[in-house]
RNA sequence: GGGGGCGUGGUGUAGUGGUCGAACAUGUGGCCCUGUCAAGGCCAAGAUCGCGGGUUCAAAUCCCGUCGCUCCCGCCA
């Protein structure tokens, strides 16, 4: 017999069906047993008249909640049953895998243990509908990203995650033993996607793991996360990158809204709206003026940069003024940007770069890249880098590399913004941080 | 790396110098119960109050150290 999803039971009234799922609740009474069975699609009550099968009744009495079961029974309508007015009259039950008693914690209890404890037992925590929805949304989100890229002629890349030389800063790299030498885990596909520009691919994207050896203890940092990157050629400026990015994100929102809008409202109480285009844009200079007017005091040592409090303040300001959750902050000083960001011709202290804030959270950094070999070398030297370690990278710009730019986006951070999650540990399947390597 | 907060039965909390022989909820075990549905009723077990040291007649409670967690800052996506 084929298994029937619990959601579809209404169409099978009067039939004997096979159900497979987890025992969420057992109400064991003198003459009746009621089992609430859960699968991915819903909950249903299974009724068992004990005298009809005393041996089975005995077995059921020993079952712990969250045991994995296969049951068969007849679907009947019954107005008395509060759970959908439908129940299944038990005919057979197989315990595929019993749940030991007691459970480390009950995922369906009114009060849940600390998040850290739940992370120790992540597979149980993931049984909650809320958590499954997060990853259903993530799936739709990635599919929508790809859909938009493919419609626009992008090529997908898979760049290596093991690198021979520290590329950008070096400070945040994990190193590992690699036969007789030392290798590093990629902290971004930045150089590799630029190589694709030099290769003439024009538009590329990659969704893949990124590693950062930052001992950061915050609600929004991880040592391993999924980076979403794209890069496009023949642009005039970073404005072209922002313009593509906002249309791309609006498409993603549209797809997520279509597919999960109702569930997101029900579970997260978030009324998901496709953001209006174009996203508001502020230059850093404008951002500073707004912060000043708002009375936000930026620490003096942060000149030219924004701290998280300033980002939240800007996000709140833009939301109030325009209703948009997103805002681009552009034209950052070269002092706080990497060497490969292109400078403005009319103001060489500023870069053609931007951050994208979503609900005041930094989810993206992007820029037009400097593609002129001599200029790029000088900028590297100005940042105090030595050229030999990056010569392979620099070579991309010696034999016909088009002007280009792109961005990197944190997948889990975008999920935090979409679902209004307070902590990135919720937005990722398995969290990796300075003190978390298991499970 | 710097700063703040927290650590009490399996889990979530209360208790902040003596009334604590540590309370409540939930879970667990047992008994009872016209079909229950956040089931209900009765009973029981379960905590050397993170760990170590100190102050005090007296410490879950105050102090010091340590470990763990957490949030903020730094850094970033």
PDB file of C-alpha atoms (C1' of nucleotides) in Angstrom, chain A residues 27 29-30 34 45 78 80 82 87 110 113-114 212 216-218 220-222 225 302 307-308 312 362-365 413 423, chain B residues 1-2 10-13 25-29 32-40 68-77:
ATOM      1  CA  UNK A  27      -3.549   9.622  25.266  1.00  0.00           C
ATOM      2  CA  UNK A  29      -7.180   5.652  28.539  1.00  0.00           C
ATOM      3  CA  UNK A  30      -8.995   2.725  30.052  1.00  0.00           C
ATOM      4  CA  UNK A  34      -5.580   8.091  20.948  1.00  0.00           C
ATOM      5  CA  UNK A  45      -5.677  11.435  15.368  1.00  0.00           C
ATOM      6  CA  UNK A  78     -16.067  12.313  13.153  1.00  0.00           C
ATOM      7  CA  UNK A  80     -16.251  15.165  17.741  1.00  0.00           C
ATOM      8  CA  UNK A  82     -11.199  18.640  17.101  1.00  0.00           C
ATOM      9  CA  UNK A  87      -9.664  10.298  12.471  1.00  0.00           C
ATOM     10  CA  UNK A 110       5.212  24.819  25.392  1.00  0.00           C
ATOM     11  CA  UNK A 113      15.280  24.600  26.258  1.00  0.00           C
ATOM     12  CA  UNK A 114      18.037  27.119  25.537  1.00  0.00           C
ATOM     13  CA  UNK A 212      36.122  32.924   8.230  1.00  0.00           C
ATOM     14  CA  UNK A 216      33.145  36.544  16.640  1.00  0.00           C
ATOM     15  CA  UNK A 217      30.513  35.986  19.300  1.00  0.00           C
ATOM     16  CA  UNK A 218      27.446  37.666  17.910  1.00  0.00           C
ATOM     17  CA  UNK A 220      24.963  37.171  13.105  1.00  0.00           C
ATOM     18  CA  UNK A 221      28.412  35.614  12.611  1.00  0.00           C
ATOM     19  CA  UNK A 222      29.509  32.108  11.728  1.00  0.00           C
ATOM     20  CA  UNK A 225      28.492  30.004   6.046  1.00  0.00           C
ATOM     21  CA  UNK A 302      35.000  54.672  13.206  1.00  0.00           C
ATOM     22  CA  UNK A 307      29.065  50.403  13.335  1.00  0.00           C
ATOM     23  CA  UNK A 308      26.170  47.989  13.809  1.00  0.00           C
ATOM     24  CA  UNK A 312      20.303  49.711  12.593  1.00  0.00           C
ATOM     25  CA  UNK A 362      24.510  44.121   6.633  1.00  0.00           C
ATOM     26  CA  UNK A 363      23.739  41.359   4.166  1.00  0.00           C
ATOM     27  CA  UNK A 364      25.834  42.310   1.168  1.00  0.00           C
ATOM     28  CA  UNK A 365      29.018  44.036   0.099  1.00  0.00           C
ATOM     29  CA  UNK A 413      21.575  36.715   6.834  1.00  0.00           C
ATOM     30  CA  UNK A 423      19.728  34.860  15.584  1.00  0.00           C
TER      31      UNK A 423
ATOM     32  C1'   G B   1      40.254  39.866  21.732  1.00  0.00           C
ATOM     33  C1'   G B   2      37.335  43.704  25.259  1.00  0.00           C
ATOM     34  C1'   G B  10      15.383  15.662  32.323  1.00  0.00           C
ATOM     35  C1'   U B  11      13.502  20.615  30.524  1.00  0.00           C
ATOM     36  C1'   G B  12      11.681  25.780  31.693  1.00  0.00           C
ATOM     37  C1'   U B  13      11.455  28.905  35.879  1.00  0.00           C
ATOM     38  C1'   A B  25       5.254  24.064  35.801  1.00  0.00           C
ATOM     39  C1'   U B  26       6.266  20.385  32.455  1.00  0.00           C
ATOM     40  C1'   G B  27       8.219  15.676  31.591  1.00  0.00           C
ATOM     41  C1'   U B  28       9.051  10.524  33.719  1.00  0.00           C
ATOM     42  C1'   G B  29       6.998   5.973  36.624  1.00  0.00           C
ATOM     43  C1'   C B  32      -7.576   5.634  38.554  1.00  0.00           C
ATOM     44  C1'   C B  33     -10.759   7.565  34.588  1.00  0.00           C
ATOM     45  C1'   U B  34     -18.084   6.937  29.176  1.00  0.00           C
ATOM     46  C1'   G B  35     -13.958   9.134  23.062  1.00  0.00           C
ATOM     47  C1'   U B  36      -9.633  11.820  24.677  1.00  0.00           C
ATOM     48  C1'   C B  37      -8.268  16.162  22.105  1.00  0.00           C
ATOM     49  C1'   A B  38      -3.160  21.879  25.873  1.00  0.00           C
ATOM     50  C1'   A B  39      -7.292  15.334  28.502  1.00  0.00           C
ATOM     51  C1'   G B  40      -8.181  14.990  33.792  1.00  0.00           C
ATOM     52  C1'   G B  68      30.212  26.994  30.214  1.00  0.00           C
ATOM     53  C1'   C B  69      26.413  29.713  27.766  1.00  0.00           C
ATOM     54  C1'   U B  70      24.583  34.327  26.030  1.00  0.00           C
ATOM     55  C1'   C B  71      24.294  39.393  24.342  1.00  0.00           C
ATOM     56  C1'   C B  72      26.936  43.860  22.968  1.00  0.00           C
ATOM     57  C1'   C B  73      31.511  45.976  20.884  1.00  0.00           C
ATOM     58  C1'   G B  74      35.640  44.948  17.501  1.00  0.00           C
ATOM     59  C1'   C B  75      35.334  42.332  12.446  1.00  0.00           C
ATOM     60  C1'   C B  76      32.233  41.142   8.754  1.00  0.00           C
ATOM     61  C1'   A B  77      28.269  38.338   4.980  1.00  0.00           C
TER      62        A B  77
END
